[in-house]
Amino acid sequence: MKNTYIIFLMAFCTLACNSVNAFQSNQNNTLEQTIDLMMENHNDSNTPGATIGIIKEGKIIFQKGYGMADLKFKEVNSPKVLYNIASGSKQFTAFAVTSLIKQQKLSLTDTIGKFLPEFPNYGKGITIENLLYHTSGIRDYMVLMWLSGKSFEATFDNKDALNLIVRQNKLNFNPGDRCVYSNSNYILLAEIIHRVTGRTLAAYCSNLLKDLNMNSSGFGKYQTEEKSVIAKSYSKSGDNYLPFKDKYKAYGDGGMHTTMEDLARWDQAFYDSTSPVQHILKRGTLNNGNLLSYGMGIQLDTYRNEPIQTHPGAFLGFRSETLRFPERKISIICLGNSEDINPESITRAIADIYVFGDKNSTSLVQTHIDKAVNKSLSVENAMTLTGVYEVMPNVLIHIRYEDGMLSGQVTGQPIQMLYTDNNTNTFKIGVTNDRVEFSNLRNGKYQELTVLQTQGNTTAQRLSVLSPKDYSRYIGSYYSKEQKASYQFYSKDKNLYFKVGSNPEVEVQVLTSYNRIYFDYKNLEKATIDFSLDSNGDANGFLLSSDRVSGIEFVKK
C-alpha cells in the first residue's frame, strides 16, 4: 500500500520534462518574442498584466511591461511602475531586523514578551529567531481573517493584526518543532521594530533603502515622486477585470512597494560579500537540528538541480517573484497586478529557456495548455467527476471543476490540472504522460478513479457524502468565542451551505466516513471542518483547521 501511495504522488505531484505537443517554443524566436508569447493574454489596453525583467551579472538585459497598471487611467505596466510585492516584502523586514541585531538593539534569542508585553504567555519562549524562520507556531492572522469572514478589502492595519494575533488561545505547535509559514511572524517583527526604535517599519526602512539606492521603494505610506505610477490590482470576473479596493494598510509581512529598477539594485547586494543583506541568507534550524530551506524572509531551494534564492508573493491581485540563480548570477523577476498571473510559472518558464536552453519548457506549456484543451468538457460531464476519492485512510484525492478547468489534488500536495484526452472519462495529468481514468458511473457520478502509468496503477474510491434528508442534523449557527465569529449552516435548493461574516456563501458536502467538510480560498489556502456529534447523532460543534491555523473550536448555539 505504501508503494501504491508513492506511485500516486509521483503521478499527481511531478511535472515530467517530456516533449509535448500542446505548445512548443519556436527555436528561431528571440527571447523577447518568446516572453511576448507567454504574456499574450495580458498585453492590451483592456487587461492588467505584469512587468518582467532579467538581470545577468549586474546588468538588466531584458525588461518590459505587459498590459495596464491602471485600467481606468490607461497607465501601462513598465519597469518604472510601483508594485506591491506582497510576501516578497518579508526579506526587507528581515533586513531591517538584522540591522538592529548588528546594532545590538535586538538578539535572535530575545523573546517576544520582552518587547510586546501584551503577547500571550503560552508557556513557550517564542524568540525573534522563531519569527524570522516561521518556526514560532503562531497562527497566521490572514488565514484567521478569512476563516472569520473578514474581508481583505476592508480597512485593516498593523494594530488590527496585532489585536487579532494576541487574542489566540493556543499555538499550532511548540516553537522550533516545525516550520510552517505564517504572516503573523512578520507583522510581529514590524511591531517589534516599532517598539525598539520608536519608528514604524516604513520610517526605519527608509534610510536602509536609500543606502541601497532604492529611492522609489518603501513600506506603507512610501515616498514617491509626484508622477510615479502605482499599479492597481485586479480580479477577473468573466471577461472583465475589476479593481480590488485598496484599504488594507498592514505591512511587514507584505506591503512593500517597489519597481523593477529598484529590485535590480537590491539584487546586486546579494553578490556583495560586504553587504549586510548577506545576513538574511543564513538558513534556520529546527529544535532537532534539521536545516531549513528558508533563510530570513527568503527561500533557499533548487530548481533543476541548481541552487535558487526566491520568495513569491500574492495578495489580492498583486503577484511577484524574483527567481535568482546565484551561481550563474542570473535573476528573473515578475511583478504582476492581476490575480490570474502566475509569476512562478512565468519565471520558471523563462529560466527553462534562457538559463537551461530548454526549448520544450514544461513550465511554458503549463502557462498555455489551458488555451488548447478542456474545450470539450461540459459542466454536466465535469459534475460526474468532481468529488473526493480515497486511496487509503486520510489519503484523499479531491477532484474539482472551477473556472472551466478540472483539477486533482492529493492530501497535502499541490493542485495539478487534468486535461481532456479525447475520451469522456480519461484525462491527462498536467504535462506528464500519466493519465487518470474514471469508472463505474452510478447515479450520475463516477465511483472510482485509477491513475494509469508505466510504474503501475493506483485506484481510489469515491467517498459517500451526507444526503439531503440528514442536513437537518447539521443546520444551525456555530460560534467561536476566540474568533468572535459565527458559521451559519443552511439548506438551499437541496444543497448544504455555510456563510461566515462578509465571505460569500460556500456550498459544501459532508464526507460521512470522516464527518468532515473541505473548502478553500481561491485555491490559495485549504481548510477542514471536523464535526462532533451528540448521542443522537446531531452535530453539536466542530474544529476548524488549515495548514496555518489548527484546532479552532466552534460550538453550536
XYZ file of C-alpha atoms in Angstrom:
557
model
C 0.000 0.000 0.000
C 2.879 2.359 0.785
C 4.367 1.827 -2.700
C 0.987 2.448 -4.291
C 0.752 5.792 -2.473
C 4.224 6.785 -3.686
C 3.262 5.943 -7.281
C 0.159 8.083 -6.941
C 2.114 11.026 -5.578
C 4.566 10.754 -8.449
C 1.703 10.969 -10.905
C -0.042 13.895 -9.294
C 2.844 15.938 -7.950
C 5.651 15.706 -10.534
C 5.814 17.567 -13.819
C 7.826 15.309 -16.104
C 10.162 17.024 -18.546
C 8.660 15.309 -21.609
C 8.336 16.900 -25.010
C 4.672 17.781 -25.582
C 2.608 18.970 -28.481
C 0.322 21.403 -26.643
C 2.876 24.188 -27.011
C 6.388 24.246 -28.406
C 8.671 27.275 -28.469
C 9.962 28.054 -31.958
C 13.739 27.792 -31.812
C 14.034 30.799 -34.118
C 12.156 33.038 -31.677
C 14.129 35.668 -29.832
C 13.867 35.744 -26.042
C 11.580 38.763 -26.253
C 9.282 37.064 -28.764
C 9.012 34.022 -26.519
C 8.170 36.126 -23.453
C 5.691 38.120 -25.547
C 4.007 34.831 -26.430
C 3.777 33.857 -22.762
C 2.137 37.178 -21.952
C -0.127 37.499 -24.977
C -3.299 37.217 -22.856
C -2.149 40.163 -20.721
C -0.843 42.575 -23.292
C -3.527 45.018 -24.346
C -5.253 48.128 -23.046
C -8.144 46.174 -21.534
C -6.188 43.834 -19.257
C -3.853 44.205 -16.284
C -0.616 42.269 -16.572
C 2.971 42.385 -15.387
C 6.461 43.734 -15.794
C 9.181 41.175 -16.431
C 12.917 41.645 -16.074
C 16.086 39.567 -16.466
C 19.353 40.513 -14.767
C 22.684 38.944 -15.678
C 25.937 39.764 -13.879
C 24.527 43.033 -12.589
C 23.066 44.257 -15.871
C 19.416 44.361 -16.847
C 19.418 42.526 -20.170
C 15.634 42.490 -20.550
C 12.780 44.488 -19.038
C 9.333 45.039 -20.444
C 5.813 45.787 -19.263
C 2.688 43.943 -20.410
C -0.883 45.163 -20.070
C -2.045 48.003 -17.875
C -1.003 49.183 -14.426
C -4.233 51.188 -14.143
C -7.154 50.394 -16.439
C -9.160 53.481 -15.529
C -6.410 55.984 -16.288
C -4.799 53.886 -19.041
C -1.392 53.709 -17.356
C 0.725 50.946 -18.840
C 2.897 48.481 -16.930
C 6.587 49.331 -17.164
C 9.877 48.989 -15.238
C 9.191 52.335 -13.531
C 5.756 51.369 -12.169
C 5.454 50.781 -8.400
C 4.108 47.348 -7.437
C 3.064 45.903 -4.103
C 5.234 42.755 -3.957
C 3.120 41.150 -1.191
C 5.064 38.431 0.649
C 8.188 39.292 -1.313
C 8.334 42.114 1.245
C 9.394 39.787 4.059
C 13.058 39.847 3.055
C 13.090 43.624 3.585
C 11.560 43.281 7.045
C 14.198 40.641 7.831
C 16.899 43.000 6.547
C 15.661 45.686 8.965
C 15.771 43.187 11.860
C 19.341 42.132 11.043
C 20.410 45.776 11.025
C 19.101 46.140 14.602
C 20.852 42.929 15.603
C 24.099 44.373 14.256
C 23.493 47.477 16.392
C 22.897 45.148 19.382
C 19.395 46.532 19.849
C 17.966 43.067 19.208
C 19.143 39.488 19.570
C 17.954 36.331 17.837
C 17.374 34.800 21.261
C 15.232 37.682 22.582
C 11.684 36.568 23.334
C 8.587 38.342 22.029
C 7.420 39.233 25.532
C 10.482 41.419 26.066
C 9.073 43.897 23.524
C 5.371 43.006 23.395
C 4.174 42.502 26.987
C 0.607 42.026 25.759
C 1.588 38.888 23.843
C 0.065 35.722 25.404
C 2.194 33.552 27.651
C 1.785 30.138 26.108
C 4.381 28.707 28.456
C 6.739 28.666 25.500
C 9.566 31.090 24.809
C 8.995 32.372 21.261
C 12.094 34.195 20.012
C 12.981 36.670 17.270
C 14.653 33.737 15.532
C 11.392 31.761 15.602
C 9.603 34.673 13.942
C 12.222 35.104 11.211
C 12.197 31.430 10.270
C 8.456 30.698 10.672
C 9.110 28.244 13.499
C 7.021 30.088 16.107
C 3.799 28.063 15.848
C 1.773 31.304 15.856
C -1.453 31.154 13.861
C -1.478 33.057 10.577
C -3.564 36.202 11.051
C -4.517 36.378 7.355
C -5.936 32.865 7.423
C -7.750 33.784 10.636
C -9.261 36.772 8.844
C -10.529 34.587 6.020
C -11.854 31.891 8.353
C -13.613 34.542 10.456
C -15.246 36.196 7.455
C -13.196 39.410 7.434
C -12.601 40.973 4.018
C -9.068 41.726 2.784
C -10.556 44.770 1.062
C -11.759 46.298 4.335
C -9.801 48.865 6.342
C -7.174 46.974 8.313
C -3.759 47.922 9.707
C -0.930 46.578 11.893
C -2.790 47.416 15.104
C -5.776 45.358 13.953
C -3.472 42.477 13.045
C -1.760 42.599 16.441
C -5.121 42.581 18.248
C -6.198 39.518 16.301
C -2.920 37.660 16.922
C -2.786 38.233 20.700
C -6.392 37.038 21.047
C -5.459 33.469 20.065
C -5.624 30.878 22.867
C -3.029 28.455 21.588
C -0.212 27.771 19.149
C -0.223 25.418 16.180
C 2.845 23.604 17.564
C 5.723 24.046 20.012
C 8.160 26.774 18.885
C 11.082 25.352 16.935
C 9.495 21.953 16.338
C 8.254 22.732 12.835
C 8.478 25.340 10.093
C 5.003 26.493 8.999
C 4.677 29.733 7.083
C 2.698 32.367 8.977
C 2.222 36.035 8.072
C 1.787 36.789 11.775
C 5.533 36.329 12.312
C 6.455 39.284 10.144
C 3.672 41.552 11.376
C 5.063 40.942 14.869
C 8.594 41.740 13.676
C 7.320 45.034 12.248
C 5.753 45.889 15.609
C 8.929 44.913 17.494
C 10.970 47.220 15.242
C 8.494 49.983 16.084
C 8.792 49.369 19.842
C 12.616 49.192 19.756
C 13.286 52.203 17.530
C 10.245 54.379 18.161
C 9.790 54.468 14.386
C 7.457 52.499 12.173
C 8.949 49.877 9.891
C 8.207 52.197 6.958
C 10.152 55.058 8.533
C 13.005 52.865 9.765
C 13.474 51.184 6.374
C 13.542 54.476 4.511
C 17.234 55.121 5.209
C 18.188 51.479 4.731
C 16.645 51.508 1.266
C 18.260 54.802 0.333
C 21.648 53.344 1.249
C 20.960 50.725 -1.408
C 19.900 53.443 -3.869
C 16.327 52.089 -3.831
C 14.857 55.575 -3.878
C 11.410 54.620 -5.211
C 10.727 51.857 -2.691
C 9.122 51.691 0.730
C 6.552 50.200 3.098
C 3.139 51.606 3.828
C 2.964 55.327 3.156
C 6.029 55.207 0.980
C 7.534 58.347 -0.540
C 7.092 58.571 -4.289
C 7.695 61.158 -6.924
C 4.654 63.122 -7.948
C 4.496 61.448 -11.357
C 5.006 57.894 -10.111
C 2.573 55.325 -11.465
C 1.299 52.920 -8.803
C -0.128 49.635 -10.083
C -3.654 48.786 -9.031
C -4.598 45.147 -8.503
C -7.461 43.402 -10.287
C -9.705 40.363 -10.072
C -11.141 38.657 -13.112
C -14.906 38.459 -13.448
C -15.945 36.677 -16.637
C -14.208 38.527 -19.456
C -13.764 41.696 -17.385
C -11.295 42.876 -14.744
C -12.448 44.654 -11.600
C -10.170 46.643 -9.271
C -9.760 45.472 -5.692
C -10.476 48.101 -3.030
C -7.229 49.434 -1.564
C -7.960 49.899 2.147
C -5.592 47.282 3.576
C -2.722 49.043 5.359
C -0.991 46.266 7.321
C 2.648 45.742 6.383
C 5.763 43.882 7.410
C 4.544 40.561 6.065
C 3.730 42.414 2.834
C 3.031 45.984 1.792
C 6.402 46.812 0.235
C 6.102 48.899 -2.930
C 8.960 48.856 -5.370
C 9.921 48.995 -9.039
C 11.743 46.665 -11.377
C 14.663 49.089 -11.438
C 14.930 49.202 -7.639
C 14.748 45.415 -7.371
C 17.679 45.190 -9.760
C 19.679 47.293 -7.269
C 18.544 45.054 -4.395
C 19.586 42.037 -6.424
C 23.178 43.225 -6.630
C 23.535 43.310 -2.845
C 23.346 39.503 -2.854
C 26.636 39.356 -4.769
C 28.461 41.821 -2.494
C 30.136 39.865 0.309
C 30.388 43.056 2.386
C 26.678 43.910 2.124
C 24.543 43.487 5.275
C 21.924 41.893 3.002
C 24.026 38.722 3.138
C 22.805 38.038 6.697
C 19.291 37.113 5.565
C 20.675 34.164 3.575
C 21.531 32.247 6.760
C 19.310 29.175 6.923
C 17.322 28.340 10.033
C 17.275 25.108 12.023
C 14.640 23.195 13.969
C 14.953 22.000 17.553
C 16.095 18.599 16.274
C 18.923 20.215 14.306
C 17.353 19.777 10.859
C 18.360 22.558 8.464
C 15.557 24.566 6.854
C 15.313 25.595 3.213
C 14.315 29.046 4.482
C 16.564 31.974 5.253
C 15.208 35.173 6.776
C 12.307 36.130 4.552
C 13.787 34.251 1.612
C 13.530 30.692 0.336
C 16.728 28.775 -0.430
C 15.972 25.856 -2.687
C 16.910 24.251 -6.008
C 15.394 24.308 -9.487
C 16.558 21.716 -11.995
C 19.333 20.833 -9.548
C 20.606 24.432 -9.437
C 20.587 26.499 -6.199
C 17.996 29.287 -6.190
C 17.002 32.169 -3.920
C 13.390 33.261 -4.176
C 10.175 34.293 -2.454
C 6.827 34.529 -4.268
C 4.145 36.981 -3.210
C 0.357 37.033 -3.661
C -2.188 39.404 -2.136
C -5.471 40.419 -3.739
C -4.420 40.948 -7.372
C -0.740 41.616 -6.680
C 1.714 38.906 -7.716
C 5.517 38.877 -7.530
C 8.584 36.711 -7.629
C 12.332 37.103 -8.005
C 13.952 33.839 -9.092
C 17.715 34.127 -8.525
C 20.394 31.657 -9.703
C 23.335 32.845 -7.574
C 25.933 30.577 -9.165
C 25.105 31.917 -12.629
C 24.452 35.484 -11.414
C 21.113 35.493 -13.221
C 17.813 36.738 -11.764
C 14.358 36.669 -13.342
C 11.707 39.000 -11.914
C 7.957 39.094 -12.479
C 5.780 41.836 -10.945
C 2.064 41.423 -11.676
C -1.194 43.166 -10.867
C -3.846 40.554 -11.685
C -4.934 37.519 -9.692
C -4.735 35.319 -12.815
C -0.992 35.998 -13.234
C 1.217 33.137 -12.006
C 4.727 34.594 -11.553
C 6.250 31.271 -10.517
C 5.204 29.619 -13.785
C 6.423 32.619 -15.759
C 9.845 32.936 -14.107
C 10.487 29.201 -14.366
C 9.393 29.075 -17.994
C 11.856 31.881 -18.770
C 14.546 30.077 -16.768
C 13.908 26.860 -18.703
C 14.553 28.683 -21.959
C 17.121 31.335 -21.039
C 19.116 29.619 -18.273
C 18.825 25.966 -19.330
C 18.286 26.302 -23.089
C 15.194 24.099 -22.959
C 13.052 24.893 -25.987
C 10.337 22.473 -24.801
C 9.824 24.096 -21.399
C 7.152 22.225 -19.426
C 6.557 25.384 -17.394
C 5.893 27.259 -20.626
C 3.483 24.551 -21.717
C 1.680 24.870 -18.370
C 1.065 28.570 -18.945
C -0.543 27.884 -22.337
C -2.040 24.439 -22.232
C -5.442 25.578 -20.952
C -5.947 27.548 -24.182
C -5.989 24.406 -26.307
C -7.700 21.795 -24.113
C -10.781 21.186 -21.996
C -12.949 22.864 -24.610
C -14.988 19.690 -24.997
C -15.598 19.150 -21.266
C -19.087 20.344 -20.446
C -20.181 21.400 -16.995
C -22.532 18.411 -16.929
C -19.705 15.975 -17.656
C -17.420 17.693 -15.132
C -20.003 17.258 -12.371
C -19.934 13.478 -12.881
C -16.228 13.553 -11.959
C -15.961 16.022 -9.090
C -15.774 14.814 -5.519
C -13.410 13.222 -3.017
C -11.842 9.804 -3.608
C -9.976 7.740 -1.001
C -6.676 5.955 -1.728
C -6.313 4.878 1.905
C -7.448 6.358 5.240
C -6.663 10.099 5.260
C -5.031 9.929 1.812
C -7.668 11.576 -0.340
C -7.896 12.872 -3.902
C -10.003 15.991 -4.472
C -11.335 16.422 -7.998
C -12.579 19.964 -8.599
C -14.033 21.891 -11.528
C -13.577 25.665 -11.280
C -13.417 28.428 -13.882
C -13.728 25.886 -16.682
C -10.744 23.824 -15.503
C -10.637 20.343 -13.994
C -8.020 19.699 -11.307
C -6.875 16.978 -8.930
C -5.158 17.279 -5.584
C -3.850 14.644 -3.210
C -3.925 15.356 0.529
C -1.161 17.772 1.489
C 0.129 18.203 -2.074
C -0.148 20.866 -4.803
C -3.014 21.008 -7.273
C -2.449 19.551 -10.744
C -4.569 20.312 -13.815
C -6.389 17.476 -15.573
C -6.817 17.763 -19.342
C -9.204 16.039 -21.740
C -7.776 13.035 -23.563
C -10.299 12.539 -26.372
C -12.310 10.420 -24.002
C -15.120 11.499 -21.697
C -13.686 9.693 -18.686
C -9.874 9.725 -19.205
C -7.698 12.763 -18.505
C -4.033 13.690 -18.862
C -2.281 14.677 -15.610
C -0.501 18.022 -16.042
C 2.153 17.813 -18.750
C 3.148 14.238 -17.909
C 2.330 11.133 -19.930
C 0.303 9.804 -16.976
C -3.456 9.667 -17.024
C -6.385 9.284 -14.688
C -9.377 7.198 -15.700
C -12.817 7.467 -14.075
C -15.072 4.403 -13.988
C -18.233 2.858 -12.540
C -20.758 5.573 -13.372
C -23.677 5.292 -10.963
C -26.451 7.776 -10.109
C -24.769 10.434 -12.246
C -21.351 10.157 -10.536
C -18.238 8.144 -11.270
C -17.484 5.987 -8.244
C -13.846 5.123 -8.924
C -10.696 6.615 -10.422
C -7.461 4.948 -11.468
C -4.115 6.632 -12.059
C -2.522 4.967 -15.095
C 1.255 4.996 -15.522
C 4.087 2.683 -16.508
C 5.116 2.111 -12.865
C 1.699 0.686 -12.069
C -1.885 1.733 -11.424
C -3.437 3.290 -8.327
C -7.150 3.062 -7.615
C -9.277 5.285 -5.363
C -12.951 5.013 -4.398
C -15.410 7.893 -4.197
C -16.362 8.751 -0.631
C -20.065 8.992 0.203
C -21.487 12.367 1.209
C -24.304 13.392 3.503
C -27.740 13.075 1.898
C -30.200 15.991 1.988
C -32.501 14.094 4.368
C -29.771 14.359 7.038
C -28.926 18.051 6.551
C -31.128 18.993 9.494
C -28.608 17.350 11.860
C -26.015 19.970 10.841
C -28.095 23.060 10.106
C -27.727 25.892 12.608
C -25.343 28.516 13.956
C -21.906 27.664 15.384
C -19.929 30.242 17.365
C -16.291 30.650 18.396
C -15.629 32.915 21.382
C -11.966 33.029 20.450
C -12.570 34.281 16.918
C -15.798 36.171 17.674
C -17.251 34.593 14.548
C -20.356 32.589 13.665
C -20.781 29.966 10.936
C -24.360 29.650 9.739
C -25.206 26.314 8.058
C -28.393 26.089 5.996
C -30.033 24.152 3.174
C -30.960 25.692 -0.164
C -32.098 24.016 -3.385
C -31.318 20.584 -1.875
C -27.715 21.577 -1.177
C -25.875 22.385 2.044
C -24.227 25.807 2.514
C -22.493 27.834 5.171
C -21.760 31.520 5.476
C -19.441 33.464 7.766
C -19.025 37.232 8.005
C -18.577 39.050 4.695
C -17.379 35.907 2.855
C -19.555 34.598 0.004
C -21.698 31.597 0.857
C -19.957 28.261 0.339
C -21.652 25.130 -0.952
C -20.247 22.113 0.895
C -20.560 18.374 1.228
C -20.046 16.413 4.431
C -17.931 13.276 3.954
C -19.904 10.794 6.025
C -16.987 8.445 6.780
C -14.919 11.342 8.176
C -17.771 13.650 9.269
C -15.704 16.335 7.591
C -16.020 19.270 5.189
C -13.253 20.589 2.922
C -13.272 24.096 1.467
C -10.724 26.619 0.197
C -9.929 30.243 -0.514
C -9.293 30.713 -4.252
C -7.057 27.633 -4.274
C -4.567 29.517 -2.087
C -5.484 28.041 1.297
C -7.374 24.886 2.242
C -9.439 24.321 5.369
C -11.336 21.497 7.063
C -14.304 21.375 9.405
C -14.469 18.252 11.599
C -17.870 17.927 13.260
C -18.524 16.435 16.683
C -21.846 14.665 17.275
C -24.009 14.218 20.328
C -25.538 10.906 21.440
C -28.419 11.413 18.974
C -26.075 11.838 16.015
C -26.689 15.590 15.737
C -23.781 17.974 15.202
C -23.052 19.999 18.333
C -19.812 21.686 17.288
C -16.727 21.438 15.119
C -12.990 22.043 14.959
C -11.812 24.366 12.183
C -8.268 23.922 10.852
C -5.955 24.690 7.948
C -2.232 24.275 7.298
C -1.532 27.578 9.078
C -4.255 27.528 11.746
C -5.248 24.489 13.778
C -7.950 23.498 16.223
C -10.304 26.496 16.395
C -13.315 25.353 18.409
C -16.887 26.236 17.393
C -19.921 25.337 19.485
C -23.463 25.036 18.184
C -25.771 27.616 19.702
